[in-house]
PDB file of C-alpha atoms in Angstrom:
ATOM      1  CA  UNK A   1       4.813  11.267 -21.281  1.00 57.00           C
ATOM      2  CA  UNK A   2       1.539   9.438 -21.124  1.00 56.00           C
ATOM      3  CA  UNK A   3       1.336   5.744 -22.710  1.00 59.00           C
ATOM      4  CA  UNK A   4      -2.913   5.126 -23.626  1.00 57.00           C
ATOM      5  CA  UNK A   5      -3.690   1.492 -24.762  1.00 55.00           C
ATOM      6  CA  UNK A   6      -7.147   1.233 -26.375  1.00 49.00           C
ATOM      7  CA  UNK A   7      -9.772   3.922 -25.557  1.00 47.00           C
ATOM      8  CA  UNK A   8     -12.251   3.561 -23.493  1.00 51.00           C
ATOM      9  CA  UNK A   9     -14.914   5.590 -24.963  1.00 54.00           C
ATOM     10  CA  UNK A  10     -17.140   7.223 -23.114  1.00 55.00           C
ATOM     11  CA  UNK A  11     -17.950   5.805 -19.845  1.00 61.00           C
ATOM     12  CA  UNK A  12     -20.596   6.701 -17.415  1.00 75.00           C
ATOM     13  CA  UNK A  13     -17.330   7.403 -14.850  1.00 86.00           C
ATOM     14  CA  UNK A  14     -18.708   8.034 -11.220  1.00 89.00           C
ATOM     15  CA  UNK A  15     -15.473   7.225  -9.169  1.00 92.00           C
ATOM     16  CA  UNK A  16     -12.141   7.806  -9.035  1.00 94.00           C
ATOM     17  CA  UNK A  17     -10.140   5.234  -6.664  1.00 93.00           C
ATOM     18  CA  UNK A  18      -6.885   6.358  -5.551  1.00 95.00           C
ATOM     19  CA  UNK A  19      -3.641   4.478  -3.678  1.00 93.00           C
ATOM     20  CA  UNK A  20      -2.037   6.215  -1.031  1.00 92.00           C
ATOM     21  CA  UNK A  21       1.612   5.385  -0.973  1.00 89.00           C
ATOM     22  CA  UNK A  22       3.694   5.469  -4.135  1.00 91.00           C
ATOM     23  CA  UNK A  23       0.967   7.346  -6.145  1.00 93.00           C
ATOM     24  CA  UNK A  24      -0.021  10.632  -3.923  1.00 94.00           C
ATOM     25  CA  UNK A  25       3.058  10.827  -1.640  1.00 93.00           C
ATOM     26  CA  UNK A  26       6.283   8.929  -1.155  1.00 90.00           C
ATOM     27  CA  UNK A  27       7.053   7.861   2.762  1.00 86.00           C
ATOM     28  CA  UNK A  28       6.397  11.492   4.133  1.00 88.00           C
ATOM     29  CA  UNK A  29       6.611  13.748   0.835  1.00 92.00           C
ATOM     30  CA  UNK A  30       4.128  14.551  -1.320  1.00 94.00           C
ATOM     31  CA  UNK A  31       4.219  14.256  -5.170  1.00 94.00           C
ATOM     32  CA  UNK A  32       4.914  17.377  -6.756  1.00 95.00           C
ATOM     33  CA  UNK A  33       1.415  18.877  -7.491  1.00 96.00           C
ATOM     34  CA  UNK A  34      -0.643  15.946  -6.354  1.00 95.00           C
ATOM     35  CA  UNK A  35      -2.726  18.365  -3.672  1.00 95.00           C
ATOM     36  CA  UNK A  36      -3.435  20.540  -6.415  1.00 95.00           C
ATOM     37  CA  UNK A  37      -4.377  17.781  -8.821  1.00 96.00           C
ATOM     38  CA  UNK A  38      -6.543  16.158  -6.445  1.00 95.00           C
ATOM     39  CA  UNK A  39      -8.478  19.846  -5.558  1.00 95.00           C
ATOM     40  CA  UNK A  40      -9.007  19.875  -9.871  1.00 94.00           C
ATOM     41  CA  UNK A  41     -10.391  16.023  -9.521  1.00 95.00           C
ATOM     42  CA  UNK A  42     -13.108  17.310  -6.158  1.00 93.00           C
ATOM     43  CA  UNK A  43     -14.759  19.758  -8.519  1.00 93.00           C
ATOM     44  CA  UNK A  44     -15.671  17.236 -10.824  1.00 91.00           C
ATOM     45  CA  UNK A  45     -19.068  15.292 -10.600  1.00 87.00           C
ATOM     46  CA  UNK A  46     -17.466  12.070  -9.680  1.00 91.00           C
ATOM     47  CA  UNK A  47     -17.369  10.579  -5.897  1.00 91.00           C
ATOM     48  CA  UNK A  48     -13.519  10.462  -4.944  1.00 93.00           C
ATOM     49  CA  UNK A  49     -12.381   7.402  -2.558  1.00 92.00           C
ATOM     50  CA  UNK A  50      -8.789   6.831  -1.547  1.00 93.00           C
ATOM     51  CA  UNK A  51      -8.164   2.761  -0.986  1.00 89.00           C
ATOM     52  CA  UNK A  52      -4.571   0.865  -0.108  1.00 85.00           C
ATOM     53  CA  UNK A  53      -3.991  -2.342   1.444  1.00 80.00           C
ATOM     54  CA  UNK A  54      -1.089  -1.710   3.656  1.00 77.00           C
ATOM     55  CA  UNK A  55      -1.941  -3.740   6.935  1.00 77.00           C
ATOM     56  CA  UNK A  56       1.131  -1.247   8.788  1.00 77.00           C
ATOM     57  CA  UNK A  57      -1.008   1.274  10.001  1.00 80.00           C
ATOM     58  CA  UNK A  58      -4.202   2.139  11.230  1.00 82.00           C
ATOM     59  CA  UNK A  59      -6.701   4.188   9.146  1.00 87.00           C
ATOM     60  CA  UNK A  60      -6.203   7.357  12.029  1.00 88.00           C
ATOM     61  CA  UNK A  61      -2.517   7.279  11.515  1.00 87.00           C
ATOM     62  CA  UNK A  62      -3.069   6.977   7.162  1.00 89.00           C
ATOM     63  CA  UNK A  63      -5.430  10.444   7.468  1.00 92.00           C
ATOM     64  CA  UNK A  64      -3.256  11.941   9.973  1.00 91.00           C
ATOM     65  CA  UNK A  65      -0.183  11.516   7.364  1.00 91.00           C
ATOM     66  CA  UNK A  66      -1.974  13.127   4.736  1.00 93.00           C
ATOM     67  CA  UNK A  67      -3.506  15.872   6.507  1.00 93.00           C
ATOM     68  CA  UNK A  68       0.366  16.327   7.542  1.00 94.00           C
ATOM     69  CA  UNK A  69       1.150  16.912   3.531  1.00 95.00           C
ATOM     70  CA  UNK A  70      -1.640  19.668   2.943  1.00 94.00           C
ATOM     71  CA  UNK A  71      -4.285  16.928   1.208  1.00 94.00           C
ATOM     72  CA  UNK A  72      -7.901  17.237   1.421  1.00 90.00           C
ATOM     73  CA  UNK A  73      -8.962  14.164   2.535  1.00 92.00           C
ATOM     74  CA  UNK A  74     -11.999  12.489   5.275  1.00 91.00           C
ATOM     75  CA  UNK A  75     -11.713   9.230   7.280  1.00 87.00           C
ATOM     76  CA  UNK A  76     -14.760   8.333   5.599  1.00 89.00           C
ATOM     77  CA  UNK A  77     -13.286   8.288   2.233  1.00 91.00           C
ATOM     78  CA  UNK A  78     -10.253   5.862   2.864  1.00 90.00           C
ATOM     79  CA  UNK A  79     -11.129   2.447   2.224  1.00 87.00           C
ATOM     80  CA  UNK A  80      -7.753  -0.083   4.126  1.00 86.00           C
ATOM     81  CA  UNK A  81      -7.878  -3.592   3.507  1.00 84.00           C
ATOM     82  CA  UNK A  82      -7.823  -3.614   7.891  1.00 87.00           C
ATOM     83  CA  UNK A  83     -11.260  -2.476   7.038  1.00 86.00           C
ATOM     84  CA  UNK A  84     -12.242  -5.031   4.532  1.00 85.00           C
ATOM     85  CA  UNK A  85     -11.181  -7.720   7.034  1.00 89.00           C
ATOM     86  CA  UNK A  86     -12.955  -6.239   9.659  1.00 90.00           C
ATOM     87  CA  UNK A  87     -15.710  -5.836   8.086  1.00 89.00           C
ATOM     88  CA  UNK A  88     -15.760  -9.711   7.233  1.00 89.00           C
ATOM     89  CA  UNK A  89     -15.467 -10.843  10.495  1.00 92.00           C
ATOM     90  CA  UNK A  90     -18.368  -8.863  11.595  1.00 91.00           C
ATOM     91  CA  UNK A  91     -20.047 -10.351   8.832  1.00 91.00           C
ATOM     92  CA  UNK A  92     -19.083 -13.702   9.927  1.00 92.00           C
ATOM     93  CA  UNK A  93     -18.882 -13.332  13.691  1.00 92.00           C
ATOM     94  CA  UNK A  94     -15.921 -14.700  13.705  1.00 94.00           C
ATOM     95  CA  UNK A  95     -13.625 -14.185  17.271  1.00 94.00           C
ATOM     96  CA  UNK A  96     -10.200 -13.639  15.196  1.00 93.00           C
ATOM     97  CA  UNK A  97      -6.399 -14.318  16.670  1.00 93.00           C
ATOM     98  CA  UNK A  98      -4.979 -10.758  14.894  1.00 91.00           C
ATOM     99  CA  UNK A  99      -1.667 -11.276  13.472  1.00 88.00           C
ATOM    100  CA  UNK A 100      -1.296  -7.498  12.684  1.00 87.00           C
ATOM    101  CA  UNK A 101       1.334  -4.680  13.475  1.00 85.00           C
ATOM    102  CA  UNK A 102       0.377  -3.079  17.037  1.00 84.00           C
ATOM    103  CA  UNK A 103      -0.132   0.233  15.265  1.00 82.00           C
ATOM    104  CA  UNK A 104      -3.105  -1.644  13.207  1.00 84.00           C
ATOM    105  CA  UNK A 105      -4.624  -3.105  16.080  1.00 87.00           C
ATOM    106  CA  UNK A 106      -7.140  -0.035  16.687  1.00 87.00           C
ATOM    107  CA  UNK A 107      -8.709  -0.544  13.665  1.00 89.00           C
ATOM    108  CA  UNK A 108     -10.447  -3.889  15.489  1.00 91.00           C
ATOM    109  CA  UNK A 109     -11.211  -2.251  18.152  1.00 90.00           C
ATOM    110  CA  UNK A 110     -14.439  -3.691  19.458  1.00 91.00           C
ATOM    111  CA  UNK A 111     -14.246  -6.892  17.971  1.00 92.00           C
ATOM    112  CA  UNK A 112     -14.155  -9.685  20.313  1.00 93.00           C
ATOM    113  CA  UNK A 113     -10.661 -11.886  19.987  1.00 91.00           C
ATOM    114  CA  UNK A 114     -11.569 -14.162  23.170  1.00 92.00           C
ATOM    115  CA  UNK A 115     -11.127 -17.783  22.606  1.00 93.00           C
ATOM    116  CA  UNK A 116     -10.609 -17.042  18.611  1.00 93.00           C
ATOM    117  CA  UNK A 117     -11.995 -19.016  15.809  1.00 93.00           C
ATOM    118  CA  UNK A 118     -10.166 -17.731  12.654  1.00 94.00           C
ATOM    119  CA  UNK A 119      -6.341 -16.360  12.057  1.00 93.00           C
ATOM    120  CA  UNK A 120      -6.125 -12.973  10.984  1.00 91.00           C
ATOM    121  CA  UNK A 121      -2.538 -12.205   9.193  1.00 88.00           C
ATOM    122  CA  UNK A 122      -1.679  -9.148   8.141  1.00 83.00           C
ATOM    123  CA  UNK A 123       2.131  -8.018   7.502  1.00 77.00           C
ATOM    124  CA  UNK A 124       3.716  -8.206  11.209  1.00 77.00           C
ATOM    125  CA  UNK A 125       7.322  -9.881  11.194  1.00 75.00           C
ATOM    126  CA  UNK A 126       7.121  -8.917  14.823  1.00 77.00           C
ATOM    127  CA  UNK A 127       4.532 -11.273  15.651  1.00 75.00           C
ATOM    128  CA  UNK A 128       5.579 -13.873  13.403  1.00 81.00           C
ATOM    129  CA  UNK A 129       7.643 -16.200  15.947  1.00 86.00           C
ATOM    130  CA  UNK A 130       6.843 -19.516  16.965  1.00 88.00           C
ATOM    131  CA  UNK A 131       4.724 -19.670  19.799  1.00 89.00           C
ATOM    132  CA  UNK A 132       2.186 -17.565  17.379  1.00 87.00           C
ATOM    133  CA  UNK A 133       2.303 -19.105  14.462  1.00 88.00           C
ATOM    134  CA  UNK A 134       2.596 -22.639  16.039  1.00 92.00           C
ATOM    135  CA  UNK A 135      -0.856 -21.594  17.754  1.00 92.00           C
ATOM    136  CA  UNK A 136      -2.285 -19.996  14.633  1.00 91.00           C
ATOM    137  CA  UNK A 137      -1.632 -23.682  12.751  1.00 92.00           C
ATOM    138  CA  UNK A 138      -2.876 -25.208  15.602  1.00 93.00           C
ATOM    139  CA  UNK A 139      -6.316 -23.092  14.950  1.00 93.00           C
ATOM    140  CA  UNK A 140      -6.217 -23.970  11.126  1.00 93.00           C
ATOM    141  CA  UNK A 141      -5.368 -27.519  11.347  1.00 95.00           C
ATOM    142  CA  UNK A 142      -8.863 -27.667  13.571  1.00 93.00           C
ATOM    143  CA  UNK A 143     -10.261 -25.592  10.908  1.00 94.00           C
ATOM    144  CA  UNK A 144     -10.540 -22.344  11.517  1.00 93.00           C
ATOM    145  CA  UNK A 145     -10.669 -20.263   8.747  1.00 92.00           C
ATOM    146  CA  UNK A 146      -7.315 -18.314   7.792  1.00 92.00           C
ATOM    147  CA  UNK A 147      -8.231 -14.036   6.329  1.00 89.00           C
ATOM    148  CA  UNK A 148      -5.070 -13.036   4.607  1.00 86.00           C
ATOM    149  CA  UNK A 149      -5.575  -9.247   4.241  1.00 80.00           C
ATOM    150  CA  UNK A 150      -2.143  -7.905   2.672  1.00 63.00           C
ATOM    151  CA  UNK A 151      -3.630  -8.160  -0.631  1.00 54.00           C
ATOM    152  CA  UNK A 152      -7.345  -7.144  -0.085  1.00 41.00           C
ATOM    153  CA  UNK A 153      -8.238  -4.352  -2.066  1.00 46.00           C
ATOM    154  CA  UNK A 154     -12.410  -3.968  -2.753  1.00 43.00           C
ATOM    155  CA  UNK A 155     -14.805  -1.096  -2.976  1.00 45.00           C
ATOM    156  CA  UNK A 156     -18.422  -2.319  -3.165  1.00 47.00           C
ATOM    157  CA  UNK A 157     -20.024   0.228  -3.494  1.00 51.00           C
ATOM    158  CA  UNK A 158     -19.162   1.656  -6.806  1.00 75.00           C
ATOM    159  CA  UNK A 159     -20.282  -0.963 -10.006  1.00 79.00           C
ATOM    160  CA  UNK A 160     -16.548  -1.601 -11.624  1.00 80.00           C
ATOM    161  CA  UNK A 161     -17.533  -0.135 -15.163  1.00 84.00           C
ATOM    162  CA  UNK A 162     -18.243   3.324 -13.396  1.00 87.00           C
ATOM    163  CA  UNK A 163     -15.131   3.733 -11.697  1.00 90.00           C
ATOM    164  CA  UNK A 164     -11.345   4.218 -12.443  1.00 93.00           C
ATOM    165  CA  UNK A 165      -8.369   2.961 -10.490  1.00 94.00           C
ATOM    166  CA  UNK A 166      -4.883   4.893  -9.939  1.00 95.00           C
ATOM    167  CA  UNK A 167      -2.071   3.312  -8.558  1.00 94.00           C
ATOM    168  CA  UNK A 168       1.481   2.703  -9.008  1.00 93.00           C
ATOM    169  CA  UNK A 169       1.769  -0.958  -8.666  1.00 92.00           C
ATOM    170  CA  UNK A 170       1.088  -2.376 -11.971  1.00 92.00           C
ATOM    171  CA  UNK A 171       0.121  -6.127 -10.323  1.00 90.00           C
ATOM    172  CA  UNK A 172      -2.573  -5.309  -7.632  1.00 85.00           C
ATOM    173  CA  UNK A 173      -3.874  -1.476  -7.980  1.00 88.00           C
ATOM    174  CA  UNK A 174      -4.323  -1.257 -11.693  1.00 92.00           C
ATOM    175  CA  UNK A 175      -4.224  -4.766 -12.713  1.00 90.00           C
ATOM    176  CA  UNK A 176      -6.224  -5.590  -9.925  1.00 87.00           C
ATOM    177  CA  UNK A 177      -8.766  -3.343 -10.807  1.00 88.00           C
ATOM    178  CA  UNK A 178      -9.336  -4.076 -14.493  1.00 90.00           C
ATOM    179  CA  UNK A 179     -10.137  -7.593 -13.731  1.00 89.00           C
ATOM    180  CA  UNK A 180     -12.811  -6.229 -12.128  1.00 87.00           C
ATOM    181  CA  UNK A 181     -13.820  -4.328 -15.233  1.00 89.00           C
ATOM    182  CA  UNK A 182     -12.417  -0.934 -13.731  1.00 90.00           C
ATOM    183  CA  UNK A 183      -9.956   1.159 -15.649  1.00 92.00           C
ATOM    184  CA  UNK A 184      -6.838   1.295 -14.517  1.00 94.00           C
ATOM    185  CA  UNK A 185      -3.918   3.971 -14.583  1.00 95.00           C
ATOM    186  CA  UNK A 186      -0.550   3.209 -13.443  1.00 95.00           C
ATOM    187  CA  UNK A 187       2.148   5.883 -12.778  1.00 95.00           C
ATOM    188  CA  UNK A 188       5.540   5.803 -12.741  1.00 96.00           C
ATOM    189  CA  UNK A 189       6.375   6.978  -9.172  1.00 94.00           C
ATOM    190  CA  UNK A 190       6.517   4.610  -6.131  1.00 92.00           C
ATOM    191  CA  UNK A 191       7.025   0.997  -6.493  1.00 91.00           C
ATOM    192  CA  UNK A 192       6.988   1.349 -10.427  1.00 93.00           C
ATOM    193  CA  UNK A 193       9.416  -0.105 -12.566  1.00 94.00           C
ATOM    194  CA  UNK A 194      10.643   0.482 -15.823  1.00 93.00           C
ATOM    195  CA  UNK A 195       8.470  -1.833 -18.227  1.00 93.00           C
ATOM    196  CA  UNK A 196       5.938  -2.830 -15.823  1.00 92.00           C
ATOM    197  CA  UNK A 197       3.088  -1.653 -17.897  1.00 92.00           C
ATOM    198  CA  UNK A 198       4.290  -4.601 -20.207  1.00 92.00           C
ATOM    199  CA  UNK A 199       3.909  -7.227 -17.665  1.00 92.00           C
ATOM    200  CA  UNK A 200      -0.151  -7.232 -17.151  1.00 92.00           C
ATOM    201  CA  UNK A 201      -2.975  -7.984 -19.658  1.00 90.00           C
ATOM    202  CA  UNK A 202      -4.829  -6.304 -20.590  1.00 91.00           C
ATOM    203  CA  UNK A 203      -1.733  -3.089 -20.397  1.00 93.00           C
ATOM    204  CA  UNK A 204      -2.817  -0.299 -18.217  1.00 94.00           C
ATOM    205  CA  UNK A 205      -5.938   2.109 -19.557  1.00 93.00           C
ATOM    206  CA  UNK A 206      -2.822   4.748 -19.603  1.00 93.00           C
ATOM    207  CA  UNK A 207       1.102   4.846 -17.871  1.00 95.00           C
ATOM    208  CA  UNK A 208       1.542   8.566 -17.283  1.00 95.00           C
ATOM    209  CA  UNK A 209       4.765   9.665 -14.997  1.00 95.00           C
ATOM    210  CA  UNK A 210       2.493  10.886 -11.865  1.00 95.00           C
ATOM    211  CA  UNK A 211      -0.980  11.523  -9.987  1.00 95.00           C
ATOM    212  CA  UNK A 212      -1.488  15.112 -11.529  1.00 96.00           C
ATOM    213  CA  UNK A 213      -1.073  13.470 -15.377  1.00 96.00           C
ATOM    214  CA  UNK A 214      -3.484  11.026 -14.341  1.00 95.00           C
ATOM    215  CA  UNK A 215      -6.158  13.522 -12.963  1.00 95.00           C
ATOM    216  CA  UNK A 216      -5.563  15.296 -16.269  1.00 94.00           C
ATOM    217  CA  UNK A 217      -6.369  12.626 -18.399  1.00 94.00           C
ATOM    218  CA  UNK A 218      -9.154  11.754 -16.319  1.00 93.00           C
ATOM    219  CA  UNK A 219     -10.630  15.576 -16.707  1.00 92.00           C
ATOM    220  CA  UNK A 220     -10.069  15.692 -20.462  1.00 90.00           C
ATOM    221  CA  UNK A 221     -10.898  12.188 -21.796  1.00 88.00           C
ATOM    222  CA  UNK A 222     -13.316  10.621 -19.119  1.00 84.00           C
ATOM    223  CA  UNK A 223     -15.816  12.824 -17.703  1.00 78.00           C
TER     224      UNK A 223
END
């Protein structure tokens, strides 16, 4: 069944941003048809980028899961939120103290974390005890800027009104992206929730029960 709030007549759409977990496969299983679906969506004319901000896992280990489940997907195209936060503290040389799972940490490789400057936190219970955090308060109390990447989700590239967003968290992938001025989709696999398409404004673009509806309604009404 798929649920369309107002039209969005005809955009100039160039790309199509997708989430990883929840909206093309659940834990290790794909969603039924999504490796077709996605095939369909790579013979369009639109550029095809694949964006989540888990902080769990390294990009390598991401691609490696969904080469696993048959999908046609490049390192180049996956956009983590690891990456976003590295890519800031190039920008601003900072010398970070990484509060990250151990099976992130090779996505900083190369950055220099002697005598840090700024508090990286990413989700990583494990290194959340007090002689950390007690140092990492320590840092921001002397001011040291504090990067909280959970929730970082950005691809600069792309101007917003080109580009459509599918995800299956109504909050932060689709309502995320239409303050942005992207479209958003949500689908009802994943973390969705009965009635979540109610509880953002604007609603979702469209609500559609999975990734292939979604590519379908992206092939018929937006390119």
């Amino acid at each position: 069944m798929l649920k369309v709030s107002s039209m969005a007549g005809r955009r100039a759409l160039k790309a199509v941003l997708i989430d990883l977990s929840g909206t093309l496969h659940i834990e290790d299983t794909a969603v039924p048809g999504a490796q077709d679906a996605l095939n369909r969506l790579r013979q369009a004319s639109v550029a095809v980028k694949f964006v989540t901000n888990t902080t769990k896992e390294s990009k390598r280990n991401l691609l490696e899961r969904l080469q696993r489940l048959n999908f046609d997907v490049q390192e180049k195209e996956i956009f983590t939120s690891l990456s976003a936060a590295r890519s800031l503290l190039e920008q601003k040389q900072h010398r970070p103290l990484l509060l990250v799972e151990d099976s992130a940490l090779e996505d900083f490789t190369g950055i220099d974390t002697s005598e840090p400057n700024a508090v990286v936190v990413g989700l990583a219970p494990d290194h959340f005890n007090y002689q950390t955090l007690n140092k990492a308060f320590r840092m921001i109390l002397d001011g040291a800027p504090l990067i909280a990447i959970h929730k970082a989700r950005y691809y600069k590239r792309c101007s917003p009104v080109e580009a459509v967003m599918i995800g299956d968290d109504a909050r932060d992938d689709v309502g995320g992206a239409q303050n942005t001025g992207m479209l958003g989709i949500l689908v009802r696999t994943g973390k969705y929730r009965e009635g979540d398409e109610n509880k953002i404004n604007p609603p979702p673009h469209l609500t559609c029960d999975s990734f292939p509806d979604a590519v379908e309604h992206i092939l018929n009404n937006l390119l």
